[in-house]
Coordinates of C-alpha atoms in Angstrom, one line a residue:
M249 CA -4.1 -40.7 -24.3
S250 CA -4.0 -43.9 -22.3
S251 CA -6.7 -44.9 -19.7
A252 CA -4.1 -44.4 -17.0
E253 CA -3.4 -40.9 -18.1
Q254 CA -7.1 -40.2 -18.3
H255 CA -7.4 -41.4 -14.7
E256 CA -4.7 -38.9 -13.6
E257 CA -6.3 -35.9 -15.3
P258 CA -7.5 -33.5 -12.6
S259 CA -10.9 -31.9 -12.7
P260 CA -11.1 -28.0 -12.9
G261 CA -12.0 -27.8 -9.2
G262 CA -9.4 -30.2 -7.8
L263 CA -8.0 -33.7 -8.0
P264 CA -10.5 -36.6 -8.1
F265 CA -10.1 -38.7 -4.9
D266 CA -9.5 -41.9 -6.9
S267 CA -6.6 -40.3 -8.8
V268 CA -4.7 -39.8 -5.6
F269 CA -5.6 -42.9 -3.4
S270 CA -5.5 -46.4 -4.8
T271 CA -7.4 -48.0 -2.0
V272 CA -9.6 -47.0 0.9
T273 CA -9.8 -49.8 3.6
H274 CA -11.7 -50.0 6.8
G275 CA -9.7 -50.6 10.0
W276 CA -9.3 -54.1 11.4
Q277 CA -12.4 -55.5 13.0
F278 CA -10.5 -58.0 15.1
D279 CA -11.9 -60.6 17.5
R280 CA -10.8 -60.4 21.0
K281 CA -11.7 -64.1 21.6
V282 CA -9.0 -65.1 19.2
D283 CA -5.7 -65.4 21.0
G284 CA -3.4 -62.9 19.4
A285 CA -2.6 -60.5 22.1
C286 CA 1.1 -60.0 22.9
G287 CA 3.6 -57.6 24.3
P288 CA 5.4 -54.8 22.4
T289 CA 8.7 -56.7 22.4
D290 CA 7.3 -60.1 21.3
K291 CA 8.2 -61.4 17.9
D292 CA 5.9 -60.2 15.1
A293 CA 4.2 -57.8 17.5
V294 CA 2.0 -55.2 15.7
R295 CA 0.6 -52.2 17.5
L296 CA -3.1 -51.4 17.3
I297 CA -3.8 -47.7 16.5
W298 CA -7.2 -46.6 17.6
L299 CA -9.0 -43.3 16.9
K300 CA -8.1 -42.2 20.4
N301 CA -4.4 -42.4 19.5
I302 CA -4.8 -39.7 16.8
G303 CA -4.7 -36.1 18.1
R304 CA -6.6 -33.2 16.6
D305 CA -3.3 -31.9 15.4
G306 CA -2.9 -34.9 13.1
V307 CA -0.1 -36.5 15.2
I308 CA -0.2 -40.2 16.0
A309 CA 0.6 -40.6 19.7
E310 CA 3.9 -42.4 20.6
A311 CA 3.5 -46.1 21.6
D312 CA 2.7 -46.6 25.3
P313 CA 3.8 -50.0 26.5
E314 CA 1.5 -49.9 29.4
N315 CA -1.8 -48.7 27.8
D316 CA -1.5 -49.7 24.1
E317 CA -2.3 -53.1 22.6
W318 CA -0.2 -55.4 20.4
R319 CA -1.2 -58.5 18.5
T320 CA 0.5 -61.1 16.3
D321 CA -2.5 -62.1 14.2
A322 CA -3.0 -58.8 12.2
P323 CA -3.7 -59.5 8.5
E324 CA -0.8 -58.7 6.3
R325 CA -3.0 -56.8 3.9
L326 CA -4.0 -54.4 6.7
L327 CA -0.5 -53.6 7.9
L328 CA 0.2 -49.9 7.6
R329 CA 2.9 -48.4 5.4
A330 CA 4.7 -45.1 5.8
G331 CA 2.8 -42.6 3.7
D332 CA -0.7 -44.0 4.4
I333 CA -3.2 -41.6 5.8
L334 CA -5.6 -42.5 8.6
L335 CA -9.0 -40.9 8.6
S336 CA -11.7 -41.2 11.2
S337 CA -14.8 -42.9 9.9
V338 CA -16.7 -41.9 13.1
V339 CA -16.9 -38.1 13.2
S340 CA -17.6 -35.8 16.1
G341 CA -17.1 -32.2 14.8
R342 CA -14.2 -32.2 12.4
P343 CA -12.7 -35.5 11.3
K344 CA -9.3 -36.6 12.5
A345 CA -6.6 -37.4 9.9
A346 CA -3.0 -38.3 10.3
L347 CA 0.0 -39.3 8.2
V348 CA 1.6 -42.7 9.1
K349 CA 5.4 -42.4 9.5
E350 CA 8.1 -45.0 9.7
A351 CA 8.4 -44.4 13.5
D352 CA 4.7 -45.5 13.9
L353 CA 5.4 -48.9 12.4
P354 CA 4.7 -51.9 12.6
A355 CA 1.1 -51.0 13.2
V356 CA -2.5 -51.7 12.0
A357 CA -5.4 -49.3 12.2
V358 CA -8.5 -50.5 14.1
R359 CA -12.3 -50.3 13.4
S360 CA -13.3 -46.6 13.3
L361 CA -10.5 -45.6 11.0
F362 CA -10.1 -45.6 7.2
I363 CA -6.7 -46.4 5.7
L364 CA -6.1 -44.2 2.6
R365 CA -3.2 -45.5 0.5
P366 CA -1.8 -43.1 -2.2
I367 CA -1.2 -44.3 -5.7
H368 CA 2.3 -42.8 -5.5
R369 CA 4.3 -41.1 -2.7
L370 CA 3.1 -37.5 -2.4
S371 CA 5.3 -34.5 -1.6
T372 CA 5.4 -33.2 2.0
E373 CA 3.6 -30.0 0.9
H374 CA 0.8 -32.0 -0.9
Y375 CA 0.4 -34.3 2.1
R376 CA 0.0 -31.2 4.3
L377 CA -2.8 -29.8 2.1
I378 CA -4.7 -33.0 1.8
L379 CA -4.5 -33.6 5.6
A380 CA -5.8 -30.1 6.2
F381 CA -8.7 -30.7 3.8
L382 CA -9.6 -34.1 5.3
R383 CA -9.8 -32.5 8.7
S384 CA -12.1 -29.7 7.5
D385 CA -15.8 -29.1 8.0
T386 CA -16.3 -29.8 4.3
V387 CA -15.5 -33.5 4.9
G388 CA -17.1 -33.5 8.3
A389 CA -20.4 -32.4 6.8
L390 CA -20.6 -35.6 4.8
A391 CA -21.0 -37.7 8.0
V392 CA -24.5 -39.1 8.5
G393 CA -26.2 -40.8 11.4
G394 CA -27.8 -40.1 14.8
F395 CA -25.8 -40.3 18.0
Q396 CA -22.7 -41.4 16.1
Q397 CA -22.1 -39.9 12.7
H398 CA -20.2 -42.0 10.1
L399 CA -18.3 -41.2 6.9
R400 CA -18.9 -43.8 4.1
R401 CA -16.3 -44.9 1.7
A402 CA -18.5 -44.1 -1.3
Q403 CA -18.7 -40.4 -0.1
L404 CA -15.0 -40.2 0.0
S405 CA -14.7 -41.3 -3.6
E406 CA -16.8 -38.3 -4.7
L407 CA -14.5 -35.7 -3.0
Q408 CA -12.3 -33.3 -4.9
L409 CA -8.9 -33.1 -3.2
P410 CA -6.7 -29.9 -3.3
K411 CA -4.1 -29.7 -6.0
E412 CA -0.4 -29.4 -5.0
D413 CA 0.2 -25.8 -4.0
P414 CA 3.6 -25.2 -2.3
A415 CA 2.8 -21.6 -1.3
L416 CA -0.4 -22.6 0.4
A417 CA 1.2 -25.6 2.1
A418 CA 4.1 -23.4 3.4
A419 CA 1.5 -20.9 4.8
L420 CA -0.3 -23.7 6.6
S421 CA 3.0 -25.0 7.9
D422 CA 3.9 -21.5 9.2
L423 CA 0.5 -21.2 10.9
A424 CA 0.9 -24.5 12.6
A425 CA 4.5 -23.7 13.8
A426 CA 3.3 -20.3 15.1
G427 CA 0.4 -21.9 16.9
Q428 CA 2.8 -24.4 18.5
R429 CA 5.2 -21.7 19.6
L430 CA 2.3 -19.6 21.1
G431 CA 1.0 -22.7 22.9
E432 CA 4.4 -23.5 24.4
M433 CA 4.7 -19.9 25.6
A434 CA 1.2 -20.0 27.2
A435 CA 2.0 -23.4 28.9
E436 CA 5.3 -21.9 30.2
A437 CA 3.5 -18.9 31.6
G438 CA 0.8 -21.0 33.2
A439 CA 3.3 -23.5 34.8
L440 CA 5.3 -20.6 36.3
A441 CA 2.2 -19.0 37.8
E442 CA 1.0 -22.3 39.2
S443 CA 4.3 -23.3 40.7
A444 CA 5.0 -19.9 42.4
F445 CA 4.2 -21.3 45.9
D446 CA 5.4 -24.9 45.4
R447 CA 8.5 -24.2 47.5
S448 CA 9.1 -23.1 51.0
A449 CA 10.1 -19.5 50.3
S450 CA 9.1 -16.2 51.6
Q451 CA 6.6 -14.0 49.7
E452 CA 9.5 -11.6 48.8
E453 CA 11.5 -14.5 47.3
V454 CA 8.5 -15.8 45.4
R455 CA 7.8 -12.3 44.0
R456 CA 11.5 -11.9 42.9
L457 CA 11.5 -15.3 41.3
V458 CA 8.3 -14.7 39.3
I459 CA 9.5 -11.2 38.2
T460 CA 12.9 -12.5 37.0
T461 CA 11.9 -15.9 35.6
G462 CA 8.8 -14.5 33.9
Q463 CA 10.6 -11.5 32.3
L464 CA 11.1 -13.3 28.9
T465 CA 7.5 -14.4 28.8
R466 CA 6.3 -10.9 29.5
L467 CA 8.6 -9.5 26.8
R468 CA 7.3 -12.1 24.3
S469 CA 3.8 -11.0 25.1
L470 CA 4.6 -7.4 24.6
A471 CA 6.3 -8.1 21.3
A472 CA 3.3 -10.2 20.1
A473 CA 0.9 -7.4 21.1
Q474 CA 2.8 -4.9 18.9
L475 CA 2.0 -7.0 15.8
D476 CA -1.6 -6.0 16.2
D477 CA -0.5 -2.4 15.5
P478 CA -0.3 -1.8 11.7
S479 CA 2.2 1.0 12.2
F480 CA 4.6 -1.4 13.9
I481 CA 4.3 -3.9 11.0
I482 CA 5.0 -1.2 8.5
R483 CA 8.0 0.1 10.4
T484 CA 9.6 -3.3 10.9
R485 CA 8.4 -5.6 8.1
Y486 CA 7.9 -3.5 5.0
P487 CA 10.7 -2.9 2.5
Y488 CA 13.2 -0.2 3.6
P489 CA 12.1 2.7 1.4
I490 CA 8.4 2.4 2.4
A491 CA 9.2 1.7 6.1
L492 CA 11.5 4.7 6.3
R493 CA 8.9 7.1 4.7
W494 CA 6.3 5.8 7.1
R495 CA 8.6 6.4 10.1
N496 CA 9.0 10.0 8.8
V497 CA 5.2 10.4 8.8
E498 CA 5.0 9.2 12.4
A499 CA 7.8 11.5 13.4
Q500 CA 6.1 14.5 11.9
R501 CA 2.8 13.6 13.5
S502 CA 4.5 13.4 16.9
A503 CA 5.6 17.0 16.4
E504 CA 2.0 18.1 16.6
G505 CA 1.8 21.5 18.2
E506 CA 4.9 22.8 16.6
A507 CA 4.7 25.6 14.0
D508 CA 3.8 24.3 10.5
A509 CA 3.5 20.7 11.9
Q510 CA 0.4 19.8 9.9
S511 CA 2.0 21.0 6.7
K512 CA 5.2 18.9 7.3
E513 CA 3.1 15.8 8.1
Y514 CA 1.0 16.4 5.0
E515 CA 4.2 16.5 2.9
A516 CA 5.5 13.4 4.6
V517 CA 2.3 11.5 3.8
L518 CA 2.4 12.5 0.1
K519 CA 6.0 11.4 -0.2
A520 CA 5.3 8.1 1.5
A521 CA 2.4 7.5 -0.9
E522 CA 4.6 8.2 -3.9
T523 CA 7.4 6.0 -2.5
L524 CA 4.9 3.1 -2.0
L525 CA 3.6 3.4 -5.5
G526 CA 7.0 4.0 -7.0
Y527 CA 8.6 1.0 -5.3
S528 CA 5.6 -1.2 -6.2
A529 CA 5.6 -0.1 -9.8
L530 CA 9.4 -0.5 -10.2
V531 CA 9.3 -4.0 -8.7
T532 CA 6.3 -4.8 -11.0
T533 CA 8.2 -3.6 -14.0
A534 CA 11.2 -5.8 -13.0
L535 CA 9.0 -8.9 -12.5
A536 CA 7.2 -8.3 -15.7
H537 CA 10.5 -8.0 -17.6
E538 CA 11.7 -11.3 -16.1
A539 CA 8.4 -13.0 -17.1
G540 CA 8.4 -11.5 -20.6
I541 CA 5.3 -9.4 -20.0
T542 CA 4.6 -5.8 -20.7
C543 CA 1.8 -3.2 -20.9
K544 CA 1.2 0.2 -22.3
A545 CA 2.2 2.0 -19.1
I546 CA 5.5 0.1 -18.8
K547 CA 6.4 1.0 -22.4
A548 CA 5.6 4.6 -21.7
F549 CA 7.8 4.6 -18.6
K550 CA 10.7 3.1 -20.5
G551 CA 10.1 5.6 -23.3
K552 CA 10.4 8.5 -20.9
I553 CA 13.7 7.4 -19.7
A554 CA 15.1 6.3 -23.1
T555 CA 14.1 9.5 -24.9
G556 CA 13.9 12.1 -22.2
K557 CA 10.6 13.4 -23.5
G558 CA 8.4 14.8 -20.8
G559 CA 10.8 14.4 -18.0
G560 CA 11.1 11.5 -15.6
P561 CA 8.4 9.2 -14.2
G562 CA 6.0 10.4 -11.5
F563 CA 3.0 9.5 -9.4
G564 CA 0.7 9.0 -12.4
D565 CA 3.2 6.8 -14.2
W566 CA 3.5 4.5 -11.2
Q567 CA -0.3 4.4 -10.8
R568 CA -0.9 3.5 -14.4
I569 CA 1.7 0.6 -14.3
L570 CA -0.1 -0.9 -11.3
Q571 CA -3.5 -0.4 -12.8
Q572 CA -2.6 -2.0 -16.2
I573 CA -0.4 -4.9 -15.3
G574 CA -3.4 -7.1 -14.2
S575 CA -4.7 -7.1 -17.7
A576 CA -1.4 -7.5 -19.5
D577 CA -1.0 -10.4 -22.0
G578 CA 0.6 -13.4 -20.4
I579 CA 0.0 -12.6 -16.7
S580 CA -2.8 -15.2 -16.4
A581 CA -0.4 -17.9 -17.5
L582 CA 1.9 -17.2 -14.5
P583 CA 1.7 -19.6 -11.5
P584 CA -0.9 -18.5 -9.0
E585 CA 1.9 -17.9 -6.4
H586 CA 3.8 -15.6 -8.6
P587 CA 4.2 -12.2 -6.8
L588 CA 3.2 -10.2 -9.9
H589 CA -0.4 -11.2 -9.1
E590 CA -0.3 -9.5 -5.7
F591 CA 1.1 -6.3 -7.2
A592 CA -1.7 -6.4 -9.8
D593 CA -4.3 -6.5 -7.0
L594 CA -2.9 -3.5 -5.1
L595 CA -5.1 -0.9 -6.8
A596 CA -7.7 -3.4 -8.1
D597 CA -10.3 -2.1 -5.7
D598 CA -12.7 0.9 -6.0
E599 CA -11.6 2.3 -2.6
A600 CA -7.9 1.9 -3.5
E601 CA -8.5 3.7 -6.8
V602 CA -10.3 6.6 -5.0
A603 CA -7.5 6.9 -2.4
C604 CA -4.8 6.7 -5.1
K605 CA -6.5 9.4 -7.2
S606 CA -7.0 11.7 -4.2
L607 CA -3.4 11.4 -3.1
G608 CA -2.2 11.9 -6.7
T609 CA -4.2 15.1 -7.0
K610 CA -2.9 16.4 -3.7
R611 CA 0.7 15.5 -4.6
N612 CA 0.4 17.4 -8.0
S613 CA -1.2 20.4 -6.4
R614 CA 1.6 20.5 -3.8
A615 CA 4.3 20.1 -6.4
H616 CA 2.9 22.9 -8.5
W617 CA 2.0 25.2 -5.6
R618 CA -1.7 25.0 -6.3
E619 CA -2.6 24.9 -2.6
D620 CA -3.6 27.1 0.3
L621 CA 0.0 27.1 1.6
P622 CA 1.5 27.2 4.0
A623 CA -1.5 26.1 6.0
V624 CA -3.0 22.6 5.5
S625 CA -6.4 22.0 6.8
A626 CA -7.0 19.2 9.4
S627 CA -9.6 17.6 7.2
K628 CA -7.3 17.5 4.1
L629 CA -4.5 16.0 6.2
K630 CA -6.8 13.4 7.6
E631 CA -8.1 12.5 4.2
A632 CA -4.5 12.1 2.9
R633 CA -3.4 10.1 5.9
D634 CA -6.5 7.8 5.7
G635 CA -5.8 7.2 2.0
L636 CA -2.2 6.3 2.7
R637 CA -3.1 3.9 5.5
Y638 CA -5.6 2.1 3.3
L639 CA -3.0 1.6 0.5
L640 CA -0.4 0.4 3.0
T641 CA -2.9 -2.1 4.4
R642 CA -3.6 -3.4 0.9
A643 CA 0.1 -3.7 0.4
R644 CA 0.7 -5.9 3.4
F645 CA 1.9 -8.7 1.1
L646 CA 5.1 -6.7 0.8
A647 CA 6.0 -7.9 4.3
D648 CA 6.4 -11.4 2.9
L649 CA 8.4 -10.4 -0.2
Q650 CA 11.8 -9.8 1.1
L651 CA 14.2 -7.2 -0.4
L652 CA 17.7 -8.7 -0.5
D653 CA 20.8 -6.8 -1.5
V654 CA 23.3 -9.5 -2.5
S655 CA 26.9 -8.4 -1.7
N656 CA 28.9 -11.6 -2.4
V657 CA 28.3 -14.9 -4.2
A658 CA 30.6 -18.0 -3.9
W659 CA 30.0 -21.1 -6.1
D660 CA 30.6 -24.5 -4.5
H661 CA 31.5 -27.0 -7.2
H662 CA 31.0 -30.0 -4.9
E663 CA 27.5 -29.0 -3.6
Q664 CA 26.6 -27.5 -7.0
S665 CA 25.1 -24.5 -5.1
E666 CA 26.0 -20.9 -4.3
T667 CA 26.7 -19.4 -0.9
V668 CA 25.1 -16.0 -1.0
S669 CA 25.9 -13.1 1.3
F670 CA 23.2 -10.5 1.5
R671 CA 21.5 -7.7 3.5
R672 CA 17.8 -8.0 4.2
L673 CA 16.5 -4.4 3.5
M674 CA 13.3 -4.7 5.5
G675 CA 12.2 -2.3 8.2
D676 CA 13.0 1.4 8.6
H677 CA 16.8 1.1 9.0
N678 CA 19.4 0.4 6.4
V679 CA 22.2 -0.6 8.7
V680 CA 21.5 -4.3 9.0
P681 CA 23.7 -7.4 9.5
T682 CA 25.0 -9.5 6.6
E683 CA 23.4 -12.9 6.3
T684 CA 24.3 -16.0 4.3
M685 CA 22.2 -18.7 2.6
R686 CA 22.6 -21.6 0.2
Y687 CA 21.0 -21.2 -3.2
A688 CA 20.7 -24.0 -5.7
G689 CA 18.3 -22.4 -8.2
S690 CA 18.5 -22.9 -12.0
K691 CA 20.0 -19.4 -12.6
R692 CA 23.3 -18.0 -11.3
I693 CA 23.0 -15.2 -8.8
G694 CA 24.7 -11.8 -9.3
E695 CA 25.7 -9.1 -6.8
I696 CA 22.5 -7.0 -7.3
L697 CA 19.2 -6.4 -5.7
Y698 CA 16.6 -9.2 -5.6
L699 CA 13.1 -9.8 -4.5
S700 CA 12.7 -13.1 -2.5
D701 CA 9.2 -14.5 -2.9
R702 CA 7.3 -16.8 -0.4
D703 CA 8.9 -19.9 -1.9
H704 CA 12.3 -18.3 -1.6
G705 CA 12.7 -17.9 -5.3
L706 CA 14.9 -14.9 -6.2
H707 CA 13.7 -12.3 -8.8
P708 CA 16.3 -9.8 -10.1
L709 CA 15.3 -6.1 -9.7
S710 CA 18.3 -4.5 -11.3
P711 CA 18.6 -2.3 -13.3
F712 CA 15.0 -1.1 -12.5
L713 CA 16.0 -0.8 -8.9
T714 CA 19.6 -0.7 -7.7
C715 CA 21.2 -0.4 -4.2
E716 CA 24.3 1.6 -3.4
K717 CA 25.6 4.2 -1.1
C718 CA 24.3 7.6 -2.0
A719 CA 26.9 10.0 -3.4
N720 CA 25.3 12.9 -1.5
C721 CA 24.7 11.5 2.0
A722 CA 26.6 8.1 2.0
A723 CA 23.5 6.3 3.2
L724 CA 22.7 2.9 1.6
S725 CA 19.8 3.7 -0.7
L726 CA 17.6 2.4 -3.5
F727 CA 17.8 4.1 -6.8
Y728 CA 15.8 4.1 -10.1
A729 CA 16.4 5.6 -13.5
D730 CA 15.2 9.1 -13.9
K731 CA 15.6 11.9 -16.4
E732 CA 15.6 15.7 -16.2
D733 CA 16.4 18.1 -19.1
G734 CA 17.7 15.2 -21.2
T735 CA 20.1 14.1 -18.5
L736 CA 20.0 10.5 -17.3
L737 CA 19.8 10.5 -13.5
Q738 CA 19.5 8.0 -10.7
T739 CA 17.1 9.1 -8.0
S740 CA 16.7 7.7 -4.5
L741 CA 13.3 6.4 -3.3
E742 CA 14.1 7.1 0.3
H743 CA 15.1 10.7 0.3
G744 CA 14.9 12.0 -3.3
H745 CA 18.7 12.6 -3.7
F746 CA 19.7 12.4 -7.3
Y747 CA 22.7 12.7 -9.6
P748 CA 23.8 11.6 -13.1
Y749 CA 24.6 8.0 -13.7
V750 CA 28.3 7.3 -13.3
A751 CA 29.9 6.7 -16.7
D752 CA 29.9 2.9 -16.1
E753 CA 29.5 1.1 -19.4
R754 CA 28.3 -2.0 -17.6
A755 CA 25.5 -0.2 -15.8
L756 CA 24.6 1.8 -18.9
G757 CA 24.6 -1.5 -20.9
A758 CA 22.1 -3.0 -18.4
L759 CA 19.8 -0.1 -18.9
R760 CA 20.1 -0.4 -22.6
T761 CA 19.2 -4.1 -22.4
V762 CA 15.9 -3.5 -20.6
G763 CA 14.9 -0.6 -22.8
L764 CA 15.8 2.3 -20.4
R765 CA 18.4 3.8 -22.7

C-alpha cells in the first residue's frame, strides 16, 4: 500500500481531517493603508467576504454593491475556489460554515475565517454532512479564549469528519427544506396580520380580506397539526394493508355504545396486529432473498408453503422471521441504510417482544375460541390496543419505505433509462392516481410490486407479495402465498379473502424459483 493510500484510509470513527482537506488557511489580514480598494465593476476587483456575510444557515450573502468591499490587491494564493469551505475561527455559540460556489466568485475570505480546501471535489451529500458537522457544538466546544473564543488550526487537524452517508445527507436536506417551508409560511402569516390595516378600508372589508387571503395559511396550519396525531400518520402514510386495518380499528372504536362494539374492536385490533407483522415479515423475506440472506424462520415459512405440512403461515411465523433476521448471516455486511436493518429492529426491544407475545396469545385464543366470548373485557381490549399502538409506533419507518405497484415500464434507448408508471399504495385507500418516474438503476424493472427505500432504490417484493384485483371483491389487494389442506392459495393481507392460485405457469415458476413451491 502506498503512502498516499495510507493517508486516505479512514479511521473507525470517521475520516481524518487531513484526509479530506489539503490545506487550512487563515483569511486575508489585509492592510487598509495600502491602496487597493476599488468598486465591484473595476478590473481585477475581488470581493471581501467577512464572517458577517455568512448566515447561520450556511449561505454566503449575495454581493451588495453599496455595503460590501472590493479590492485589487488580494494575494492570488488566497483567492477562493468553488468547493472551498469557509469556517469561522471566531466562535460565538455554534461555528459558522459555508460552501463557496461559483456565484460567490471572485472573492477572498477575510481575517476571522478559515479556508478549507478539499483534496478532491466532494459529492453534494458529503459536503452537506461535513458542513453540518462543522456547524455543530462538537466543533464549537473546541474554541478557547475569554471574551472572544477562537478555533485553532491544530485543533481542526485532530477532528474526525463524518464519512459519506447518502441517507443521512438526504434526511438533513429534507429537514432543511421543511424548515425553510415552515419559515416561509410563518413569514407569510405574519406579513398578512401586520398589513391588515395598511390600507384605507372599513373594518368589514379588512375582516373579509384576512379571512379569504389567510385561508390557505390556516389550512396549512391545520394539516401540519394533524401530523402530531399518530393515527393520522398511520392512516395516511403507512403501507395500504396496515393503514386500512388501522382505519377499521378506528371505525369500530367510533361505534362504542353499540351492541358487541368492544368485541368487534378487539377483533379489528388483532387483525391489524397480524397484518402489521405479516406485511413486515413478507417484505423482510423478499429483501433477504434479494440480498442472499436467510434464517431458520424464513426456511420454515418456505417449507410450509412448499410442502403444505402444518397449514399456512400465521402470527407466530411472522413473529419468528422478524425476531431472527437481525442475527442472520450476512446482514451485518449490508450497507447501514439498507431497509432490512429497520425491519430487524422492529421487535428488537423488550417492550415490543412483550406486546407481540401478548397479541399473539390473544389472537390464537380468539381463533380457537378459548375466550370469554362474546364479551371482551375493557381491560383486555385496552391491553391489546396499547400493544398494537406500540408496535405501530416502532414501525414508523414504514412511512418512508414506499410501496409501489408498477403497472407499465417503457425503455428509452437514448436516455438509457426507463419510464416507470406506478401506483403508490400508501394510506388507507387503494384507489390512487398513476404516477410516472425515470429510473436508471442497474437492474431492469418489471411490472410487479416494489419497495422504494429512502435513496429511491427499488427492491422487488414479488412473488412474496403480489398486487392484483381480488377475484372475490374486485378491490386492488396485496396477496401472499398460503396453503390449506394441501392446496396452494393466495390470501389477501387487507381483508383475508383467499382462493387457489390461477394455473399461470409464469406465476408458479416464480414461486418455485424462490422456494415457495
